[in-house]
mmCIF file of C-alpha atoms in Angstrom:
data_model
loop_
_atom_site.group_PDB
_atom_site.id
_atom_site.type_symbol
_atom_site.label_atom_id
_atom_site.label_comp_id
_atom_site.label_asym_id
_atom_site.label_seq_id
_atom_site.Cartn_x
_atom_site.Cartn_y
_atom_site.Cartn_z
ATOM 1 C CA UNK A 1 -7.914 4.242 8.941
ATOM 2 C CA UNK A 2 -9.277 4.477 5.192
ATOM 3 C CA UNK A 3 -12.038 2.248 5.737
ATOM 4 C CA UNK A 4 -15.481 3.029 5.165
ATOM 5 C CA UNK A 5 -18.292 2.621 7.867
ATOM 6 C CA UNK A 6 -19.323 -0.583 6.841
ATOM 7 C CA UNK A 7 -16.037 -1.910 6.072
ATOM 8 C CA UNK A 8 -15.848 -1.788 10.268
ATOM 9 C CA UNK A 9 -19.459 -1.948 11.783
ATOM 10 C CA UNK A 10 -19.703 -4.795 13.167
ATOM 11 C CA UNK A 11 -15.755 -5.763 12.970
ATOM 12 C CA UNK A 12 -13.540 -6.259 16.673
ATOM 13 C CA UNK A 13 -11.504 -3.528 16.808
ATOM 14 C CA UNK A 14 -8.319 -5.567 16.589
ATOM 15 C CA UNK A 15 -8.741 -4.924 12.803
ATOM 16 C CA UNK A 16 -7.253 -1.221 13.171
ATOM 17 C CA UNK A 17 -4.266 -1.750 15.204
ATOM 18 C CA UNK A 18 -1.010 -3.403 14.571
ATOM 19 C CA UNK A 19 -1.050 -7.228 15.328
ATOM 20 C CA UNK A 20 2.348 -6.758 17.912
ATOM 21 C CA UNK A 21 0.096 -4.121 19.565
ATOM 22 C CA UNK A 22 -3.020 -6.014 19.971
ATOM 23 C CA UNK A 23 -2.126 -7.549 23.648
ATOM 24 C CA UNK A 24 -0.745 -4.128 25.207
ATOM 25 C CA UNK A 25 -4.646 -2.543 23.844
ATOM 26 C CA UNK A 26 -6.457 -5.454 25.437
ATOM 27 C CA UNK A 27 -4.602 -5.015 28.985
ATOM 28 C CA UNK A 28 -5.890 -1.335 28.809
ATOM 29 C CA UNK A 29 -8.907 -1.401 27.657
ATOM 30 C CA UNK A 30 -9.915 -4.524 30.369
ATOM 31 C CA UNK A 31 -7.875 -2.364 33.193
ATOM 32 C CA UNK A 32 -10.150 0.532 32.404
ATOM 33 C CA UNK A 33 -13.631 -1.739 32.598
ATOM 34 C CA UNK A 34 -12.420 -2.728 35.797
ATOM 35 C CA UNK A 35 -12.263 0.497 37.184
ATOM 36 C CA UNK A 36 -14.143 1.470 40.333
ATOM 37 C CA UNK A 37 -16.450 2.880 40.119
ATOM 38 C CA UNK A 38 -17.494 1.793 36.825
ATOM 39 C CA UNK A 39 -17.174 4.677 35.135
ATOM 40 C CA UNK A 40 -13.975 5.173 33.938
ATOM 41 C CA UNK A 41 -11.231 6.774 31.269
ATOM 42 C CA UNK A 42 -8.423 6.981 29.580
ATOM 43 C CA UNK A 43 -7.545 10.496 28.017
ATOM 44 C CA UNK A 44 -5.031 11.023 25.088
ATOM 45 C CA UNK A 45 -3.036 8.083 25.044
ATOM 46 C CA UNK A 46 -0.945 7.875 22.112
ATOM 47 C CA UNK A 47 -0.814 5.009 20.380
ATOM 48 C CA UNK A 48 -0.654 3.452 16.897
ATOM 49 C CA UNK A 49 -3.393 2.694 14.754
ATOM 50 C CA UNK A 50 -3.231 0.322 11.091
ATOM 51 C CA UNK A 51 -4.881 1.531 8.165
ATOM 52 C CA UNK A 52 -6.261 -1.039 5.794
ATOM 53 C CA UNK A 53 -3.035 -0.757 3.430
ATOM 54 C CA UNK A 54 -1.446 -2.202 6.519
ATOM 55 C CA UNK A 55 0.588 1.168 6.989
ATOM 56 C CA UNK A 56 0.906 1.911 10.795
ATOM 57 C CA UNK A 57 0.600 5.652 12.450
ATOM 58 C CA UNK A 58 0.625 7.539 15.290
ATOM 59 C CA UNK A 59 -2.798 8.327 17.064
ATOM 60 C CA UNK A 60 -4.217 9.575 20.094
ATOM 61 C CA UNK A 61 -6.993 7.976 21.577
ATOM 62 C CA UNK A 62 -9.524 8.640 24.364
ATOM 63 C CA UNK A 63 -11.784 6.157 25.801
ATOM 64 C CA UNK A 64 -15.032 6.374 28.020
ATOM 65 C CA UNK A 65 -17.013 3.237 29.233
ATOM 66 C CA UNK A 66 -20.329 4.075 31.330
ATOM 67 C CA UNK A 67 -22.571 2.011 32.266
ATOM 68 C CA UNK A 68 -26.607 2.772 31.044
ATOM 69 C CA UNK A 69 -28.943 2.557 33.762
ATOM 70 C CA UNK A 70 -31.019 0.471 31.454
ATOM 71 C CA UNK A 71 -28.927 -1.285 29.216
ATOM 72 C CA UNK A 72 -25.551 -2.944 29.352
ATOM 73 C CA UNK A 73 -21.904 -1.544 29.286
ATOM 74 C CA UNK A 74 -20.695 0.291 26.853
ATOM 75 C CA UNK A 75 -17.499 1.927 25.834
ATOM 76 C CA UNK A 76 -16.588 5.392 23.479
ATOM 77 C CA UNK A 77 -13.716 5.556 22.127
ATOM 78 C CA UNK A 78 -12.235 9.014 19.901
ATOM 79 C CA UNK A 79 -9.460 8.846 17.673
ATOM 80 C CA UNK A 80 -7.321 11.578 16.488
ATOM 81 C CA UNK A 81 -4.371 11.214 13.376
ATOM 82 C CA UNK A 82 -1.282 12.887 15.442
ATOM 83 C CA UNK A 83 1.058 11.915 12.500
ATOM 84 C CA UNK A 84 1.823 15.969 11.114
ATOM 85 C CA UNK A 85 2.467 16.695 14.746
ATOM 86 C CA UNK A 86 4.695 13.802 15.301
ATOM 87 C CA UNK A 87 6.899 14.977 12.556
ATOM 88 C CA UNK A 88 7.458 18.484 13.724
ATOM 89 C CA UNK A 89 8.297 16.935 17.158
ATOM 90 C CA UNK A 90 10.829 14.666 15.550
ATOM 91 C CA UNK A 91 11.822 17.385 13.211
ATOM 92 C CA UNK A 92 12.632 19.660 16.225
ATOM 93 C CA UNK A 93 14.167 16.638 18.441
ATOM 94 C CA UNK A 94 16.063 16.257 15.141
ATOM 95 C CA UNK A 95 17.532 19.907 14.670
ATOM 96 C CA UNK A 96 18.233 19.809 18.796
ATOM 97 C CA UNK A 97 20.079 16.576 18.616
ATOM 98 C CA UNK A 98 21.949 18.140 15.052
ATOM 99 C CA UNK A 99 22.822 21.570 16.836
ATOM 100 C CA UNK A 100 24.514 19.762 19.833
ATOM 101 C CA UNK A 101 26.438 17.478 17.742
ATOM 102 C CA UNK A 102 27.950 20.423 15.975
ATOM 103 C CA UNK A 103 28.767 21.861 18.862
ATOM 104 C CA UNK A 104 30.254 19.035 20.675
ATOM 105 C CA UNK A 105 32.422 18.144 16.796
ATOM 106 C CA UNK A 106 33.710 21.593 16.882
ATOM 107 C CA UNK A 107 34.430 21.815 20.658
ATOM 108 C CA UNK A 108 36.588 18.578 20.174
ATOM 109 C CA UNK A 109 39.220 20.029 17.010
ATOM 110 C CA UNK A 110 39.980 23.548 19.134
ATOM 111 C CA UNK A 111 42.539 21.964 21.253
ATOM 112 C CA UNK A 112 43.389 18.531 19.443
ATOM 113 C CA UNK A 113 46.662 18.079 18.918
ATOM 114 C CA UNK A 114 47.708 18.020 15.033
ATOM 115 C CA UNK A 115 49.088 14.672 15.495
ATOM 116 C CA UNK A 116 45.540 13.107 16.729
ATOM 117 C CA UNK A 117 43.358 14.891 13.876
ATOM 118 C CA UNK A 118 43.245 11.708 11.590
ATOM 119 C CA UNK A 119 41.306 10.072 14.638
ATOM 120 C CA UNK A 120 39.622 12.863 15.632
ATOM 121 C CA UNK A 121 37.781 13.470 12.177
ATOM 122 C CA UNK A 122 37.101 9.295 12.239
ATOM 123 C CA UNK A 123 35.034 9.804 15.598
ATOM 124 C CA UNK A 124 33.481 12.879 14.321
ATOM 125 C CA UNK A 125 32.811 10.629 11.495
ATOM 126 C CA UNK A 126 31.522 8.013 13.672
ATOM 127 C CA UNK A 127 29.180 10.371 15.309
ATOM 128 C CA UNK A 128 27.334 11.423 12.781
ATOM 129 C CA UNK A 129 26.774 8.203 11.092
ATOM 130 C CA UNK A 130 25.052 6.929 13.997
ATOM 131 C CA UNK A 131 23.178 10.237 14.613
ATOM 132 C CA UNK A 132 21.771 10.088 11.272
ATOM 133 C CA UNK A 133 21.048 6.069 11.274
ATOM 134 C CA UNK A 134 23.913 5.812 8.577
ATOM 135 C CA UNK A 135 25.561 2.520 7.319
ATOM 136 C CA UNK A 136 28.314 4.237 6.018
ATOM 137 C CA UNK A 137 30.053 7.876 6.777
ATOM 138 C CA UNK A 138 33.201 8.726 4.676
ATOM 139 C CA UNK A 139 35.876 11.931 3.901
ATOM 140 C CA UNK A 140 37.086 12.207 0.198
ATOM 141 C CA UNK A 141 39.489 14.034 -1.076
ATOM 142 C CA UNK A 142 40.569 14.938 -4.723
ATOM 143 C CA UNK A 143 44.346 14.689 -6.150
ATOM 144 C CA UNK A 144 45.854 18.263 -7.209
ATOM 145 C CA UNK A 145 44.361 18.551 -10.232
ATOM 146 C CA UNK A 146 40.987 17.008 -9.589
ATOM 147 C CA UNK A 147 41.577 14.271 -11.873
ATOM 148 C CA UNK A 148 41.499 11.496 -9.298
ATOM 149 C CA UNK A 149 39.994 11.191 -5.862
ATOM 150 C CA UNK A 150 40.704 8.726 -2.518
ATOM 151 C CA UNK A 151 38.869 8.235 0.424
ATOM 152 C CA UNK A 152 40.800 9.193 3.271
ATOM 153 C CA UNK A 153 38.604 8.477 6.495
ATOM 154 C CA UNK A 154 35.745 6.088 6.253
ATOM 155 C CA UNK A 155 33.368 4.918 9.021
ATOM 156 C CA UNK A 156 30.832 1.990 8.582
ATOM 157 C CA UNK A 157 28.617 0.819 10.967
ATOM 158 C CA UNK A 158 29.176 -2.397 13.053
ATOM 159 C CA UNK A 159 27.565 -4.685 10.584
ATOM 160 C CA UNK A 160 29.286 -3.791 7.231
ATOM 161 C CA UNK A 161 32.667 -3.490 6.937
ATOM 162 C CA UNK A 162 34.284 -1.813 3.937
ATOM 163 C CA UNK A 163 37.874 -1.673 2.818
ATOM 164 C CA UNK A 164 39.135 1.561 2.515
ATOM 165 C CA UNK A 165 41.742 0.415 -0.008
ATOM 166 C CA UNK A 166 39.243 -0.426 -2.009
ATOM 167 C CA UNK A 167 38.575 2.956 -2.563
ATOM 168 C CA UNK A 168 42.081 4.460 -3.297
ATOM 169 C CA UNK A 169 42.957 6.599 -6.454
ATOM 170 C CA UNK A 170 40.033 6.254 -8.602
ATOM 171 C CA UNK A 171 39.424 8.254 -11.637
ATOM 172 C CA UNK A 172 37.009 10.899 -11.761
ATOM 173 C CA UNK A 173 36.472 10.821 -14.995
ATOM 174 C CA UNK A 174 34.211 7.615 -14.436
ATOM 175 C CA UNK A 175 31.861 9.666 -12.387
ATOM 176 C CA UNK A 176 31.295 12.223 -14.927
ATOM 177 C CA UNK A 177 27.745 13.367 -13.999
ATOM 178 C CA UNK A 178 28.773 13.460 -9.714
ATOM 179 C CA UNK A 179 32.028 15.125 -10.472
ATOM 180 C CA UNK A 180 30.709 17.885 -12.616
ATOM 181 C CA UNK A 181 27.896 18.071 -9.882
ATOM 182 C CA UNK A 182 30.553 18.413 -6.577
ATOM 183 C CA UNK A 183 32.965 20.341 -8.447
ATOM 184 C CA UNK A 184 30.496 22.921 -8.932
ATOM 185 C CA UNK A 185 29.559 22.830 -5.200
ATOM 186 C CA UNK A 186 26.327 21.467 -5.734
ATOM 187 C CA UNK A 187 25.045 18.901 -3.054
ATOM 188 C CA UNK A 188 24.345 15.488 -3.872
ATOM 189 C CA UNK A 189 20.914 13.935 -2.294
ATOM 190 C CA UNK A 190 19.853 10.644 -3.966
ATOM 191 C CA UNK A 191 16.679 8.715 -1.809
ATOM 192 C CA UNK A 192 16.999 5.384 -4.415
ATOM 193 C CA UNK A 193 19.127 4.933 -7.418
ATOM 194 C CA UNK A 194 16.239 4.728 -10.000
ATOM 195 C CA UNK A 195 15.626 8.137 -9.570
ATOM 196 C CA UNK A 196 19.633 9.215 -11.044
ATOM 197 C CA UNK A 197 18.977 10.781 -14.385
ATOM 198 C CA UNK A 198 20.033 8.637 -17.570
ATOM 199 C CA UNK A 199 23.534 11.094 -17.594
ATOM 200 C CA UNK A 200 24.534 9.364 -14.980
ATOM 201 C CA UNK A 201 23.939 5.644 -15.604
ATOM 202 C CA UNK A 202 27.919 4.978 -15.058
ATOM 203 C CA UNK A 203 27.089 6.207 -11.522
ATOM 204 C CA UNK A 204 24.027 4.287 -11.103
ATOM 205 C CA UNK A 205 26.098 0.608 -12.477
ATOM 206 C CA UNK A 206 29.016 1.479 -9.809
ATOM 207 C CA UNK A 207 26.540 2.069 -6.769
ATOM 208 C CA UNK A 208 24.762 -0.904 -7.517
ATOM 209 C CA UNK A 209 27.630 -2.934 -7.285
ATOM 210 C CA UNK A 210 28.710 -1.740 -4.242
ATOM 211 C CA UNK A 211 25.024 -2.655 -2.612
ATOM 212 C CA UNK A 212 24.445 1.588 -1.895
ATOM 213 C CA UNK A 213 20.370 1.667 -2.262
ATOM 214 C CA UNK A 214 20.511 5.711 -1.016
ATOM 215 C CA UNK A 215 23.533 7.980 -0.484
ATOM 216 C CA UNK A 216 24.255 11.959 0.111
ATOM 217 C CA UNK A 217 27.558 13.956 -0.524
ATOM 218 C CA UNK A 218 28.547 17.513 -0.040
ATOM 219 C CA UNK A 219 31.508 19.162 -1.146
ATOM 220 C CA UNK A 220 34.305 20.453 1.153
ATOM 221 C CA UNK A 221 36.105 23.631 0.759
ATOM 222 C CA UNK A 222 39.555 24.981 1.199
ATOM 223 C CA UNK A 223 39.808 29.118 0.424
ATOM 224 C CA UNK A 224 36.897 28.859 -1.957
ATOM 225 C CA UNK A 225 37.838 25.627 -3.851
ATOM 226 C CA UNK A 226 36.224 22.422 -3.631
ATOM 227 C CA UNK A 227 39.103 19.880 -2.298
ATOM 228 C CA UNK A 228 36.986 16.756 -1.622
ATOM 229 C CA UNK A 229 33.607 15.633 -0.485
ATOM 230 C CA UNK A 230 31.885 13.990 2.902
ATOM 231 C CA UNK A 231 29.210 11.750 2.381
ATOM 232 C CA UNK A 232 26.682 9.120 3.855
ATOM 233 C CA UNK A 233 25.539 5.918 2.510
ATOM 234 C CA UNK A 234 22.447 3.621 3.249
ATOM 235 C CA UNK A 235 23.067 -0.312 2.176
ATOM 236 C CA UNK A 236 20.375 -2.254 4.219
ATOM 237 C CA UNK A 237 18.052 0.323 3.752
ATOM 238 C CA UNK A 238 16.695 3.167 1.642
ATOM 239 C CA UNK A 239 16.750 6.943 2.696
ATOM 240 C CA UNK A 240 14.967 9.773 2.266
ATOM 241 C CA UNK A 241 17.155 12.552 3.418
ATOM 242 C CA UNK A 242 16.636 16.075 4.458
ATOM 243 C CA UNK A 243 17.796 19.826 4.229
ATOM 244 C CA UNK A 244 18.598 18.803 7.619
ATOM 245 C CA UNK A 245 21.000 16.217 6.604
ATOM 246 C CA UNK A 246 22.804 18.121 3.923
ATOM 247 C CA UNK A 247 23.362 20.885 6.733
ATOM 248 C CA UNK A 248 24.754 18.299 9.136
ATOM 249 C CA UNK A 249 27.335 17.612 6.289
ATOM 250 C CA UNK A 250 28.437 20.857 4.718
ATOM 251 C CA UNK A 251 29.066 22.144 8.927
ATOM 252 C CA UNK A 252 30.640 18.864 9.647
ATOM 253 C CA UNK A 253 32.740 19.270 6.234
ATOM 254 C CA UNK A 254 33.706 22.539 7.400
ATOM 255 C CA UNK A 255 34.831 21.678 10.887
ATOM 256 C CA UNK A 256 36.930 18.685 9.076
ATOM 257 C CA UNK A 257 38.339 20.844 6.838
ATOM 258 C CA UNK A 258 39.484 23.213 8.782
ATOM 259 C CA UNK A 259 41.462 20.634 11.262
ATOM 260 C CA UNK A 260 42.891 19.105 7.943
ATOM 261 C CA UNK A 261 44.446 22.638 7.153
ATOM 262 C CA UNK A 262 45.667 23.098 10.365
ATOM 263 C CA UNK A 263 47.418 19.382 10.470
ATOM 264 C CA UNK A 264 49.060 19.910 7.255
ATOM 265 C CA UNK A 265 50.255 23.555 8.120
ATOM 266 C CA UNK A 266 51.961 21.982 11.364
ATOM 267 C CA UNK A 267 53.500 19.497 8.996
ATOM 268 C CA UNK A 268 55.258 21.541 6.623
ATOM 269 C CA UNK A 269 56.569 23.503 9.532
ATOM 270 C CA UNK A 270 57.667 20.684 10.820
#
């Protein structure tokens, strides 16, 4: 909790959990002193806890009341910090969850007709801006000589909308710093917008006006040369995003590349 002994002797323990929490505690803890017999518990209930920043956190927490033959009621309570081992178990529920999508993106392009890839790559699209708590999930694509780029699928989330033609033909050459960065096939992972190098303060100005507090892009690859990029983009929130993340892009870039090929293939034979 990060207080000190004497900043809680003496204190109701309402002090250490979070306010909204406070009635759901008080219905357990009186259920439990009116067990019978009188001696009760509760074992490894997981909870949260409030430190005295205010920050709130996962804990586990046993309680005991007994009753002293010569004295009155009293209850023991032991509290354990389960917040490393909550995130491995979302970090694993994460990489499950991740896996299947893949799966079920990649299942969904074998047979899909060349004529319904557009909407197939704006579900797939879809699906993983929602999986990853997205505002905004988007394909790019570069002109033939890399000088210029449009988006060519774009998802947002129900409660932003953003125009697509908006975001038609614009000139890579005032994105200088993400450019050179893509084009070389490096990733993109950026958690806030302060923390952009000064090089790319032309990126940083555009963002901003667009209302994009954290965003992610990966290039995509046709026989070894980058074509385009996927990204994701937070608005109402910040990010902090993960080796995880970047892997559910490059394989999801992949996939979308691939069924991209294969639709313009059928085309020209067409």
């Amino acid at each position: 909790f990060r207080r000190s002994r004497i900043d809680v002797m003496g204190q109701h323990y309402r002090i250490l959990v979070p306010e909204a929490e406070y009635p759901g505690y008080r219905a357990r803890l009186l259920a439990l002193l009116d067990d019978e017999p009188v001696s009760g518990s509760l074992k490894d209930v997981e909870v949260k806890g409030r430190r005295a920043d205010g920050t709130e956190f996962p804990m586990e927490v046993s309680i005991s009341n007994s009753t002293s033959l010569t004295g009155p009621e009293f209850v023991v309570a032991s509290v354990r910090d389960i917040s490393e081992r909550k995130a491995v178990q979302d970090a694993l529920h994460y990489r499950l969850g991740f896996e299947n999508l893949i799966a079920e993106i990649s299942a969904n392009f074998i047979d899909l007709p060349a004529a319904s890839i557009n909407e197939g790559i704006d579900d797939a699209l879809r699906r993983i801006g929602e999986f990853a708590n997205a505002d905004n999930a988007y394909v790019a694509r570069f002109h033939n000589d890399n000088s210029r780029f449009s988006r060519s699928h774009d998802w947002c989330s129900t409660s932003l909308r953003q125009r697509v033609a908006e975001l038609q033909d614009l000139e890579a050459s005032q994105f200088p710093w993400w450019m050179a960065k893509l084009l070389a096939g490096t990733p993109i992972a950026i958690d806030e917008l302060s923390l952009l190098p000064d090089e790319a303060s032309s990126e940083r100005s555009k963002l901003e006006l667009v209302g994009i507090r954290s965003i992610v892009e990966v290039p995509m690859y046709s026989q070894g040369v980058v074509t385009g990029f996927l990204g994701l983009s937070m608005i109402r929130t910040r990010r902090s995003w993960t080796s995880d993340d970047i892997a559910l892009l490059e394989l999801t870039g992949q996939i979308v590349t691939n069924a991209l090929t294969r639709k313009e293939t059928d085309e020209e034979l067409l």
